[in-house]
Amino acid sequence: MNHKAAESKVDYRALIAASITVVLWASAFVSIRASAKYFGPGDLALGRLLTASAVLGVVLIVKRVPVPPRQAWPGILASGLLWFGLYMVVLNWGEKLVDAGTAAMVVNIGPIVIALLSGWLLKEGFPRMLLAGMAVSFVGAVVVGLSTSSGGSSSVGGVLLCLTAALAYGAGVVLQKPALSYASPIQVTAYSCFVGAAATLPFAWQLLDQLGDAPARATLNVVYLGLFPTALAFSTWAYALSRTTAGKLGATTYAVPAIVVLIAWLVLGEVPGWLTLLGGAICLAGVAVSRRRPAAAGVATATAATATEPTAPPLSPEDDRRGVPAND
C-alpha cells in the first residue's frame, strides 16, 4: 500500500478511544443529575477530581511517568483551569436547573467552539464536510433545546450555565492540543486533573460536610464520575486528540446527547418527547456527515497515488485549505 493511501485510512485506534469517551461522558450527565440533589456544584466537582487524581497519580507512579516538560505546561494549566475546573463546576450547577438531556444538548455547542478556535488558532482549517456536519448537528441541538424531557420547559439560568460550560469546554480542548506535542496523553490528562482539583479545593469543607449526609448511592456516583468519565474518558480523549485534529474529534461528541437521552430515560425516568428524540437523531446524522470525505478530494488523492509520472495537476487552493490527507 502506498504512502498516500495509508494516510487516507481511518485511524481506528483514535476512533475507538473517542467512542469510549463519548459513552462515558454521556453517562456522566446522568450521574451528575442523580447526585445534584445531594452535593453542591463545587463539592461534586472536587469529589470527582480528587477521585480521578488519586487514580491517575497511582498510574504515574507505577509507570514511572516523568513530570511534563515546561513547554507543555501552558496548555496543561489552561486546560486544567477551564475544562477540568470551571467546566465541571458550572455544568454541575446547570444540571440542578435543567434535565440531563437538555444539558447535554446545550453543552454540545462546544464542538462548534472547538472547530472555530482550532481552525483559527491551531491552523487546522475549516473542511467543508466538518462544517456541514456541525451545522446539521447544531440543528439537532436546537431541536432538543426546544423540547426537554420534563415536558418542554427549561430554566433560562440553567441553559445559560450550560452555555458557559460549553465555552469553557471548547476553549479547554483547543488549549490542550498544543500540550500534546510535548507530553504524552497520560501526562496531559493527569496534570490537568491535578490543576482542576487544586482550583476546586476551596469547596473541601463543604464536600466533607455533605459526604456525611449523602446516601451511599450518591457517594458512589461521585466515585464513578472520578474513575470512569474523568480518569478513563479524559485519558482516551487525550489519546484520540493526539492522533487527529481538534475540530474533527470535537464533532464526534455530537453523539453524546442522543446517548444521554437514552440513559436518562432508562435510569432517571426522564422520558423524552418525540421532538427530543428527533433532535438526537439529527445530531447523530451530523456526526456521520462530519466523518465523510469529500468525493472530489478522494478522487484527487487516488489520482495522485496512482500516477506514474509527476504530470497530475497540483491540489487546488480549495483542496489545500481542506487539509484532505491530514484530516482523517
PDB file of C-alpha atoms in Angstrom, residues 13-313:
ATOM      1  CA  ARG A  13      -7.390   3.405  17.464  1.00  0.00           C
ATOM      2  CA  ALA A  14      -8.371   7.059  17.714  1.00  0.00           C
ATOM      3  CA  LEU A  15     -11.951   6.181  16.725  1.00  0.00           C
ATOM      4  CA  ILE A  16     -12.234   3.502  19.427  1.00  0.00           C
ATOM      5  CA  ALA A  17     -10.739   5.844  22.040  1.00  0.00           C
ATOM      6  CA  ALA A  18     -13.166   8.603  21.049  1.00  0.00           C
ATOM      7  CA  SER A  19     -16.100   6.163  21.208  1.00  0.00           C
ATOM      8  CA  ILE A  20     -15.181   5.140  24.762  1.00  0.00           C
ATOM      9  CA  THR A  21     -15.011   8.810  25.711  1.00  0.00           C
ATOM     10  CA  VAL A  22     -18.385   9.605  24.169  1.00  0.00           C
ATOM     11  CA  VAL A  23     -20.209   6.798  26.011  1.00  0.00           C
ATOM     12  CA  LEU A  24     -18.605   7.583  29.378  1.00  0.00           C
ATOM     13  CA  TRP A  25     -19.192  11.327  29.058  1.00  0.00           C
ATOM     14  CA  ALA A  26     -22.827  10.625  28.224  1.00  0.00           C
ATOM     15  CA  SER A  27     -23.146   8.600  31.431  1.00  0.00           C
ATOM     16  CA  ALA A  28     -21.586  11.499  33.349  1.00  0.00           C
ATOM     17  CA  PHE A  29     -24.515  13.807  32.533  1.00  0.00           C
ATOM     18  CA  VAL A  30     -26.882  11.290  34.087  1.00  0.00           C
ATOM     19  CA  SER A  31     -24.689  10.657  37.145  1.00  0.00           C
ATOM     20  CA  ILE A  32     -24.356  14.388  37.765  1.00  0.00           C
ATOM     21  CA  ARG A  33     -28.115  14.815  37.549  1.00  0.00           C
ATOM     22  CA  ALA A  34     -28.614  11.961  40.030  1.00  0.00           C
ATOM     23  CA  SER A  35     -26.088  13.433  42.504  1.00  0.00           C
ATOM     24  CA  ALA A  36     -27.043  17.104  42.176  1.00  0.00           C
ATOM     25  CA  LYS A  37     -29.631  16.972  44.965  1.00  0.00           C
ATOM     26  CA  TYR A  38     -27.033  15.783  47.499  1.00  0.00           C
ATOM     27  CA  PHE A  39     -23.927  17.777  46.535  1.00  0.00           C
ATOM     28  CA  GLY A  40     -23.285  21.389  45.601  1.00  0.00           C
ATOM     29  CA  PRO A  41     -21.738  22.190  42.208  1.00  0.00           C
ATOM     30  CA  GLY A  42     -18.245  22.827  43.551  1.00  0.00           C
ATOM     31  CA  ASP A  43     -18.368  19.958  46.035  1.00  0.00           C
ATOM     32  CA  LEU A  44     -19.327  17.465  43.364  1.00  0.00           C
ATOM     33  CA  ALA A  45     -16.583  18.723  41.051  1.00  0.00           C
ATOM     34  CA  LEU A  46     -13.965  18.447  43.786  1.00  0.00           C
ATOM     35  CA  GLY A  47     -15.029  14.931  44.778  1.00  0.00           C
ATOM     36  CA  ARG A  48     -14.902  13.833  41.158  1.00  0.00           C
ATOM     37  CA  LEU A  49     -11.497  15.421  40.544  1.00  0.00           C
ATOM     38  CA  LEU A  50      -9.939  14.100  43.762  1.00  0.00           C
ATOM     39  CA  THR A  51     -11.018  10.574  42.875  1.00  0.00           C
ATOM     40  CA  ALA A  52      -9.616  10.891  39.359  1.00  0.00           C
ATOM     41  CA  SER A  53      -6.411  12.497  40.648  1.00  0.00           C
ATOM     42  CA  ALA A  54      -5.814   9.623  43.059  1.00  0.00           C
ATOM     43  CA  VAL A  55      -6.187   7.026  40.302  1.00  0.00           C
ATOM     44  CA  LEU A  56      -4.102   8.937  37.770  1.00  0.00           C
ATOM     45  CA  GLY A  57      -1.446   9.626  40.403  1.00  0.00           C
ATOM     46  CA  VAL A  58      -1.085   5.889  41.055  1.00  0.00           C
ATOM     47  CA  VAL A  59      -0.766   5.275  37.310  1.00  0.00           C
ATOM     48  CA  LEU A  60       2.007   7.881  37.044  1.00  0.00           C
ATOM     49  CA  ILE A  61       3.903   6.322  39.957  1.00  0.00           C
ATOM     50  CA  VAL A  62       3.543   2.718  38.784  1.00  0.00           C
ATOM     51  CA  LYS A  63       4.553   3.556  35.211  1.00  0.00           C
ATOM     52  CA  ARG A  64       7.231   5.994  36.404  1.00  0.00           C
ATOM     53  CA  VAL A  65       5.937   8.760  34.183  1.00  0.00           C
ATOM     54  CA  PRO A  66       8.068  11.918  34.498  1.00  0.00           C
ATOM     55  CA  VAL A  67       6.762  15.435  35.036  1.00  0.00           C
ATOM     56  CA  PRO A  68       5.725  17.052  31.714  1.00  0.00           C
ATOM     57  CA  PRO A  69       8.307  19.365  30.097  1.00  0.00           C
ATOM     58  CA  ARG A  70       7.844  23.081  30.630  1.00  0.00           C
ATOM     59  CA  GLN A  71       6.655  23.584  27.017  1.00  0.00           C
ATOM     60  CA  ALA A  72       3.501  21.571  27.837  1.00  0.00           C
ATOM     61  CA  TRP A  73       2.583  23.491  30.982  1.00  0.00           C
ATOM     62  CA  PRO A  74       0.758  26.468  29.416  1.00  0.00           C
ATOM     63  CA  GLY A  75      -1.708  24.070  27.784  1.00  0.00           C
ATOM     64  CA  ILE A  76      -1.970  21.912  30.902  1.00  0.00           C
ATOM     65  CA  LEU A  77      -2.686  24.899  33.154  1.00  0.00           C
ATOM     66  CA  ALA A  78      -5.245  26.389  30.768  1.00  0.00           C
ATOM     67  CA  SER A  79      -6.981  23.059  30.229  1.00  0.00           C
ATOM     68  CA  GLY A  80      -6.948  22.262  33.943  1.00  0.00           C
ATOM     69  CA  LEU A  81      -8.490  25.576  34.948  1.00  0.00           C
ATOM     70  CA  LEU A  82     -11.039  25.892  32.139  1.00  0.00           C
ATOM     71  CA  TRP A  83     -12.047  22.315  31.333  1.00  0.00           C
ATOM     72  CA  PHE A  84     -11.376  20.327  34.499  1.00  0.00           C
ATOM     73  CA  GLY A  85     -12.192  23.191  36.859  1.00  0.00           C
ATOM     74  CA  LEU A  86     -14.647  25.794  35.571  1.00  0.00           C
ATOM     75  CA  TYR A  87     -16.473  23.463  33.158  1.00  0.00           C
ATOM     76  CA  MET A  88     -17.258  20.858  35.813  1.00  0.00           C
ATOM     77  CA  VAL A  89     -18.441  23.350  38.432  1.00  0.00           C
ATOM     78  CA  VAL A  90     -20.681  25.272  36.037  1.00  0.00           C
ATOM     79  CA  LEU A  91     -22.078  22.107  34.441  1.00  0.00           C
ATOM     80  CA  ASN A  92     -22.971  20.690  37.866  1.00  0.00           C
ATOM     81  CA  TRP A  93     -24.745  23.944  38.687  1.00  0.00           C
ATOM     82  CA  GLY A  94     -26.609  23.935  35.385  1.00  0.00           C
ATOM     83  CA  GLU A  95     -27.823  20.364  35.876  1.00  0.00           C
ATOM     84  CA  LYS A  96     -29.535  21.416  39.087  1.00  0.00           C
ATOM     85  CA  LEU A  97     -31.846  23.502  36.917  1.00  0.00           C
ATOM     86  CA  VAL A  98     -32.298  21.503  33.691  1.00  0.00           C
ATOM     87  CA  ASP A  99     -32.562  17.797  32.913  1.00  0.00           C
ATOM     88  CA  ALA A 100     -29.615  15.717  31.710  1.00  0.00           C
ATOM     89  CA  GLY A 101     -30.711  15.618  28.057  1.00  0.00           C
ATOM     90  CA  THR A 102     -31.122  19.372  27.807  1.00  0.00           C
ATOM     91  CA  ALA A 103     -27.775  19.979  29.498  1.00  0.00           C
ATOM     92  CA  ALA A 104     -26.053  17.673  27.024  1.00  0.00           C
ATOM     93  CA  MET A 105     -27.648  19.438  24.078  1.00  0.00           C
ATOM     94  CA  VAL A 106     -26.669  22.934  25.228  1.00  0.00           C
ATOM     95  CA  VAL A 107     -23.121  21.854  26.053  1.00  0.00           C
ATOM     96  CA  ASN A 108     -22.992  20.454  22.544  1.00  0.00           C
ATOM     97  CA  ILE A 109     -22.230  23.852  21.084  1.00  0.00           C
ATOM     98  CA  GLY A 110     -18.755  23.075  22.442  1.00  0.00           C
ATOM     99  CA  PRO A 111     -17.650  21.314  19.234  1.00  0.00           C
ATOM    100  CA  ILE A 112     -18.533  24.438  17.271  1.00  0.00           C
ATOM    101  CA  VAL A 113     -16.322  26.483  19.607  1.00  0.00           C
ATOM    102  CA  ILE A 114     -13.582  23.856  19.162  1.00  0.00           C
ATOM    103  CA  ALA A 115     -13.808  23.900  15.373  1.00  0.00           C
ATOM    104  CA  LEU A 116     -13.763  27.680  15.145  1.00  0.00           C
ATOM    105  CA  LEU A 117     -10.904  28.151  17.618  1.00  0.00           C
ATOM    106  CA  SER A 118      -8.823  25.245  16.285  1.00  0.00           C
ATOM    107  CA  GLY A 119      -9.321  26.385  12.709  1.00  0.00           C
ATOM    108  CA  TRP A 120      -8.087  29.839  13.699  1.00  0.00           C
ATOM    109  CA  LEU A 121      -5.539  29.278  16.478  1.00  0.00           C
ATOM    110  CA  LEU A 122      -4.239  25.823  15.534  1.00  0.00           C
ATOM    111  CA  LYS A 123      -4.403  26.460  11.770  1.00  0.00           C
ATOM    112  CA  GLU A 124      -6.421  23.268  11.217  1.00  0.00           C
ATOM    113  CA  GLY A 125      -8.579  24.944   8.605  1.00  0.00           C
ATOM    114  CA  PHE A 126     -12.301  24.544   8.055  1.00  0.00           C
ATOM    115  CA  PRO A 127     -13.015  21.364   5.985  1.00  0.00           C
ATOM    116  CA  ARG A 128     -16.376  21.571   4.256  1.00  0.00           C
ATOM    117  CA  MET A 129     -17.723  18.211   5.438  1.00  0.00           C
ATOM    118  CA  LEU A 130     -16.796  19.010   9.033  1.00  0.00           C
ATOM    119  CA  LEU A 131     -18.618  22.334   8.879  1.00  0.00           C
ATOM    120  CA  ALA A 132     -21.605  20.721   7.170  1.00  0.00           C
ATOM    121  CA  GLY A 133     -21.819  18.005   9.813  1.00  0.00           C
ATOM    122  CA  MET A 134     -21.567  20.571  12.572  1.00  0.00           C
ATOM    123  CA  ALA A 135     -24.383  22.583  11.020  1.00  0.00           C
ATOM    124  CA  VAL A 136     -26.631  19.510  10.855  1.00  0.00           C
ATOM    125  CA  SER A 137     -25.865  18.531  14.445  1.00  0.00           C
ATOM    126  CA  PHE A 138     -26.384  22.076  15.684  1.00  0.00           C
ATOM    127  CA  VAL A 139     -29.883  21.959  14.205  1.00  0.00           C
ATOM    128  CA  GLY A 140     -30.420  18.800  16.234  1.00  0.00           C
ATOM    129  CA  ALA A 141     -29.165  20.549  19.353  1.00  0.00           C
ATOM    130  CA  VAL A 142     -31.620  23.394  18.781  1.00  0.00           C
ATOM    131  CA  VAL A 143     -34.482  20.933  18.304  1.00  0.00           C
ATOM    132  CA  VAL A 144     -33.754  19.212  21.603  1.00  0.00           C
ATOM    133  CA  GLY A 145     -33.323  22.566  23.308  1.00  0.00           C
ATOM    134  CA  LEU A 146     -36.927  23.305  22.323  1.00  0.00           C
ATOM    135  CA  SER A 147     -38.234  20.144  23.914  1.00  0.00           C
ATOM    136  CA  THR A 148     -36.884  18.874  27.236  1.00  0.00           C
ATOM    137  CA  SER A 149     -37.634  15.534  28.819  1.00  0.00           C
ATOM    138  CA  SER A 150     -39.636  17.250  31.563  1.00  0.00           C
ATOM    139  CA  GLY A 151     -42.226  18.453  29.111  1.00  0.00           C
ATOM    140  CA  GLY A 152     -40.972  21.373  27.067  1.00  0.00           C
ATOM    141  CA  SER A 153     -39.885  23.932  29.647  1.00  0.00           C
ATOM    142  CA  SER A 154     -36.399  24.676  30.911  1.00  0.00           C
ATOM    143  CA  SER A 155     -34.679  27.142  33.198  1.00  0.00           C
ATOM    144  CA  VAL A 156     -33.102  30.067  31.391  1.00  0.00           C
ATOM    145  CA  GLY A 157     -30.489  30.237  34.133  1.00  0.00           C
ATOM    146  CA  GLY A 158     -29.700  26.544  33.708  1.00  0.00           C
ATOM    147  CA  VAL A 159     -29.345  26.921  29.954  1.00  0.00           C
ATOM    148  CA  LEU A 160     -27.011  29.911  30.395  1.00  0.00           C
ATOM    149  CA  LEU A 161     -24.871  27.947  32.857  1.00  0.00           C
ATOM    150  CA  CYS A 162     -24.635  25.039  30.401  1.00  0.00           C
ATOM    151  CA  LEU A 163     -23.719  27.529  27.678  1.00  0.00           C
ATOM    152  CA  THR A 164     -20.880  28.828  29.869  1.00  0.00           C
ATOM    153  CA  ALA A 165     -19.768  25.238  30.421  1.00  0.00           C
ATOM    154  CA  ALA A 166     -19.708  24.696  26.660  1.00  0.00           C
ATOM    155  CA  LEU A 167     -17.474  27.721  26.116  1.00  0.00           C
ATOM    156  CA  ALA A 168     -15.072  26.576  28.852  1.00  0.00           C
ATOM    157  CA  TYR A 169     -15.022  23.062  27.396  1.00  0.00           C
ATOM    158  CA  GLY A 170     -14.343  24.248  23.856  1.00  0.00           C
ATOM    159  CA  ALA A 171     -11.549  26.597  24.880  1.00  0.00           C
ATOM    160  CA  GLY A 172     -10.019  23.946  27.145  1.00  0.00           C
ATOM    161  CA  VAL A 173      -9.836  21.378  24.355  1.00  0.00           C
ATOM    162  CA  VAL A 174      -8.172  23.762  21.922  1.00  0.00           C
ATOM    163  CA  LEU A 175      -5.639  24.918  24.507  1.00  0.00           C
ATOM    164  CA  GLN A 176      -4.889  21.308  25.453  1.00  0.00           C
ATOM    165  CA  LYS A 177      -3.971  20.284  21.893  1.00  0.00           C
ATOM    166  CA  PRO A 178      -0.533  22.035  21.763  1.00  0.00           C
ATOM    167  CA  ALA A 179       0.462  20.417  25.071  1.00  0.00           C
ATOM    168  CA  LEU A 180       0.142  17.003  23.424  1.00  0.00           C
ATOM    169  CA  SER A 181       3.013  17.934  21.110  1.00  0.00           C
ATOM    170  CA  TYR A 182       5.370  17.952  24.110  1.00  0.00           C
ATOM    171  CA  ALA A 183       3.813  15.495  26.585  1.00  0.00           C
ATOM    172  CA  SER A 184       2.022  12.139  26.443  1.00  0.00           C
ATOM    173  CA  PRO A 185      -1.776  11.851  26.771  1.00  0.00           C
ATOM    174  CA  ILE A 186      -1.481  10.424  30.295  1.00  0.00           C
ATOM    175  CA  GLN A 187       0.795  13.277  31.369  1.00  0.00           C
ATOM    176  CA  VAL A 188      -1.515  15.949  29.990  1.00  0.00           C
ATOM    177  CA  THR A 189      -4.645  14.326  31.430  1.00  0.00           C
ATOM    178  CA  ALA A 190      -3.214  13.645  34.878  1.00  0.00           C
ATOM    179  CA  TYR A 191      -1.633  17.040  35.429  1.00  0.00           C
ATOM    180  CA  SER A 192      -4.654  18.886  34.030  1.00  0.00           C
ATOM    181  CA  CYS A 193      -6.753  16.929  36.518  1.00  0.00           C
ATOM    182  CA  PHE A 194      -4.378  17.897  39.343  1.00  0.00           C
ATOM    183  CA  VAL A 195      -4.725  21.558  38.353  1.00  0.00           C
ATOM    184  CA  GLY A 196      -8.525  21.293  38.287  1.00  0.00           C
ATOM    185  CA  ALA A 197      -8.571  19.605  41.706  1.00  0.00           C
ATOM    186  CA  ALA A 198      -6.349  22.326  43.164  1.00  0.00           C
ATOM    187  CA  ALA A 199      -8.645  25.011  41.721  1.00  0.00           C
ATOM    188  CA  THR A 200     -11.707  23.478  43.411  1.00  0.00           C
ATOM    189  CA  LEU A 201     -10.075  22.920  46.830  1.00  0.00           C
ATOM    190  CA  PRO A 202     -11.994  25.875  48.356  1.00  0.00           C
ATOM    191  CA  PHE A 203     -15.039  23.556  48.330  1.00  0.00           C
ATOM    192  CA  ALA A 204     -13.278  20.937  50.513  1.00  0.00           C
ATOM    193  CA  TRP A 205     -15.092  21.671  53.781  1.00  0.00           C
ATOM    194  CA  GLN A 206     -18.488  21.661  52.096  1.00  0.00           C
ATOM    195  CA  LEU A 207     -17.664  18.341  50.457  1.00  0.00           C
ATOM    196  CA  LEU A 208     -16.727  16.810  53.817  1.00  0.00           C
ATOM    197  CA  ASP A 209     -19.998  18.021  55.356  1.00  0.00           C
ATOM    198  CA  GLN A 210     -22.130  16.681  52.524  1.00  0.00           C
ATOM    199  CA  LEU A 211     -20.380  13.313  52.391  1.00  0.00           C
ATOM    200  CA  GLY A 212     -21.676  12.687  55.901  1.00  0.00           C
ATOM    201  CA  ASP A 213     -25.287  13.390  54.916  1.00  0.00           C
ATOM    202  CA  ALA A 214     -25.419  11.943  51.393  1.00  0.00           C
ATOM    203  CA  PRO A 215     -26.687   8.385  50.849  1.00  0.00           C
ATOM    204  CA  ALA A 216     -24.173   5.724  49.802  1.00  0.00           C
ATOM    205  CA  ARG A 217     -25.617   5.670  46.279  1.00  0.00           C
ATOM    206  CA  ALA A 218     -24.854   9.358  45.763  1.00  0.00           C
ATOM    207  CA  THR A 219     -21.310   8.954  47.086  1.00  0.00           C
ATOM    208  CA  LEU A 220     -20.744   6.008  44.749  1.00  0.00           C
ATOM    209  CA  ASN A 221     -21.917   8.235  41.889  1.00  0.00           C
ATOM    210  CA  VAL A 222     -19.160  10.703  42.762  1.00  0.00           C
ATOM    211  CA  VAL A 223     -16.593   7.892  42.779  1.00  0.00           C
ATOM    212  CA  TYR A 224     -17.923   6.637  39.435  1.00  0.00           C
ATOM    213  CA  LEU A 225     -17.625  10.128  37.947  1.00  0.00           C
ATOM    214  CA  GLY A 226     -13.990  10.295  39.027  1.00  0.00           C
ATOM    215  CA  LEU A 227     -12.984   6.822  37.874  1.00  0.00           C
ATOM    216  CA  PHE A 228     -14.683   6.498  34.511  1.00  0.00           C
ATOM    217  CA  PRO A 229     -15.983   9.750  32.926  1.00  0.00           C
ATOM    218  CA  THR A 230     -12.884  11.587  34.243  1.00  0.00           C
ATOM    219  CA  ALA A 231      -9.794   9.389  34.742  1.00  0.00           C
ATOM    220  CA  LEU A 232     -10.538   6.966  31.908  1.00  0.00           C
ATOM    221  CA  ALA A 233     -12.588   9.077  29.488  1.00  0.00           C
ATOM    222  CA  PHE A 234     -10.328  12.136  29.598  1.00  0.00           C
ATOM    223  CA  SER A 235      -7.325   9.839  29.012  1.00  0.00           C
ATOM    224  CA  THR A 236      -8.906   8.200  25.963  1.00  0.00           C
ATOM    225  CA  TRP A 237      -9.890  11.668  24.733  1.00  0.00           C
ATOM    226  CA  ALA A 238      -6.314  12.960  25.042  1.00  0.00           C
ATOM    227  CA  TYR A 239      -5.060   9.855  23.227  1.00  0.00           C
ATOM    228  CA  ALA A 240      -7.505  10.412  20.365  1.00  0.00           C
ATOM    229  CA  LEU A 241      -6.732  14.145  20.292  1.00  0.00           C
ATOM    230  CA  SER A 242      -3.029  13.384  19.890  1.00  0.00           C
ATOM    231  CA  ARG A 243      -3.844  11.390  16.733  1.00  0.00           C
ATOM    232  CA  THR A 244      -6.342  13.668  14.957  1.00  0.00           C
ATOM    233  CA  THR A 245      -7.447  17.286  14.677  1.00  0.00           C
ATOM    234  CA  ALA A 246      -9.332  19.031  17.468  1.00  0.00           C
ATOM    235  CA  GLY A 247     -12.131  20.040  15.090  1.00  0.00           C
ATOM    236  CA  LYS A 248     -12.817  16.540  13.804  1.00  0.00           C
ATOM    237  CA  LEU A 249     -12.586  14.946  17.253  1.00  0.00           C
ATOM    238  CA  GLY A 250     -14.874  17.586  18.731  1.00  0.00           C
ATOM    239  CA  ALA A 251     -17.507  16.732  16.132  1.00  0.00           C
ATOM    240  CA  THR A 252     -17.715  13.137  17.423  1.00  0.00           C
ATOM    241  CA  THR A 253     -19.127  14.378  20.731  1.00  0.00           C
ATOM    242  CA  TYR A 254     -22.348  15.303  18.962  1.00  0.00           C
ATOM    243  CA  ALA A 255     -23.308  11.687  19.622  1.00  0.00           C
ATOM    244  CA  VAL A 256     -23.305  12.347  23.374  1.00  0.00           C
ATOM    245  CA  PRO A 257     -26.796  13.905  23.714  1.00  0.00           C
ATOM    246  CA  ALA A 258     -28.538  11.015  21.961  1.00  0.00           C
ATOM    247  CA  ILE A 259     -26.873   8.578  24.372  1.00  0.00           C
ATOM    248  CA  VAL A 260     -27.671  10.835  27.343  1.00  0.00           C
ATOM    249  CA  VAL A 261     -31.358  10.911  26.428  1.00  0.00           C
ATOM    250  CA  LEU A 262     -31.455   7.096  26.286  1.00  0.00           C
ATOM    251  CA  ILE A 263     -29.608   6.594  29.599  1.00  0.00           C
ATOM    252  CA  ALA A 264     -31.659   9.287  31.369  1.00  0.00           C
ATOM    253  CA  TRP A 265     -34.802   7.607  30.094  1.00  0.00           C
ATOM    254  CA  LEU A 266     -33.733   4.201  31.465  1.00  0.00           C
ATOM    255  CA  VAL A 267     -32.090   5.305  34.732  1.00  0.00           C
ATOM    256  CA  LEU A 268     -33.800   8.532  35.826  1.00  0.00           C
ATOM    257  CA  GLY A 269     -37.193   8.058  34.236  1.00  0.00           C
ATOM    258  CA  GLU A 270     -36.828  11.331  32.316  1.00  0.00           C
ATOM    259  CA  VAL A 271     -38.932  10.232  29.363  1.00  0.00           C
ATOM    260  CA  PRO A 272     -38.007  12.155  26.207  1.00  0.00           C
ATOM    261  CA  GLY A 273     -40.680  13.579  23.948  1.00  0.00           C
ATOM    262  CA  TRP A 274     -40.769  12.892  20.237  1.00  0.00           C
ATOM    263  CA  LEU A 275     -39.132  16.245  19.477  1.00  0.00           C
ATOM    264  CA  THR A 276     -36.222  15.360  21.777  1.00  0.00           C
ATOM    265  CA  LEU A 277     -35.757  12.016  20.027  1.00  0.00           C
ATOM    266  CA  LEU A 278     -35.865  13.724  16.645  1.00  0.00           C
ATOM    267  CA  GLY A 279     -33.176  16.147  17.750  1.00  0.00           C
ATOM    268  CA  GLY A 280     -30.991  13.302  18.950  1.00  0.00           C
ATOM    269  CA  ALA A 281     -31.338  11.542  15.598  1.00  0.00           C
ATOM    270  CA  ILE A 282     -30.367  14.742  13.760  1.00  0.00           C
ATOM    271  CA  CYS A 283     -27.285  15.063  15.986  1.00  0.00           C
ATOM    272  CA  LEU A 284     -26.183  11.550  15.069  1.00  0.00           C
ATOM    273  CA  ALA A 285     -26.723  12.310  11.389  1.00  0.00           C
ATOM    274  CA  GLY A 286     -24.455  15.321  11.753  1.00  0.00           C
ATOM    275  CA  VAL A 287     -21.704  13.138  13.205  1.00  0.00           C
ATOM    276  CA  ALA A 288     -21.981  10.844  10.182  1.00  0.00           C
ATOM    277  CA  VAL A 289     -21.714  13.790   7.804  1.00  0.00           C
ATOM    278  CA  SER A 290     -18.684  15.227   9.613  1.00  0.00           C
ATOM    279  CA  ARG A 291     -16.807  11.936   9.226  1.00  0.00           C
ATOM    280  CA  ARG A 292     -17.337  11.722   5.435  1.00  0.00           C
ATOM    281  CA  ARG A 293     -14.588  12.540   2.975  1.00  0.00           C
ATOM    282  CA  PRO A 294     -15.457  14.911   0.124  1.00  0.00           C
ATOM    283  CA  ALA A 295     -15.852  12.879  -3.066  1.00  0.00           C
ATOM    284  CA  ALA A 296     -13.739  15.269  -5.107  1.00  0.00           C
ATOM    285  CA  ALA A 297     -10.944  15.102  -2.551  1.00  0.00           C
ATOM    286  CA  GLY A 298     -10.995  11.305  -2.621  1.00  0.00           C
ATOM    287  CA  VAL A 299     -10.610  11.309  -6.423  1.00  0.00           C
ATOM    288  CA  ALA A 300      -7.726  13.775  -6.219  1.00  0.00           C
ATOM    289  CA  THR A 301      -5.944  11.608  -3.642  1.00  0.00           C
ATOM    290  CA  ALA A 302      -6.390   8.453  -5.725  1.00  0.00           C
ATOM    291  CA  THR A 303      -5.130  10.186  -8.852  1.00  0.00           C
ATOM    292  CA  ALA A 304      -2.012  11.427  -7.102  1.00  0.00           C
ATOM    293  CA  ALA A 305      -1.333   7.991  -5.622  1.00  0.00           C
ATOM    294  CA  THR A 306      -1.588   6.044  -8.914  1.00  0.00           C
ATOM    295  CA  ALA A 307       0.178   8.443 -11.260  1.00  0.00           C
ATOM    296  CA  THR A 308       3.386   7.003 -12.734  1.00  0.00           C
ATOM    297  CA  GLU A 309       4.671  10.369 -13.910  1.00  0.00           C
ATOM    298  CA  PRO A 310       4.566  13.684 -11.991  1.00  0.00           C
ATOM    299  CA  THR A 311       2.110  15.097 -14.515  1.00  0.00           C
ATOM    300  CA  ALA A 312      -1.018  15.213 -12.325  1.00  0.00           C
ATOM    301  CA  PRO A 313      -2.210  18.759 -11.575  1.00  0.00           C
TER     302      PRO A 313
END
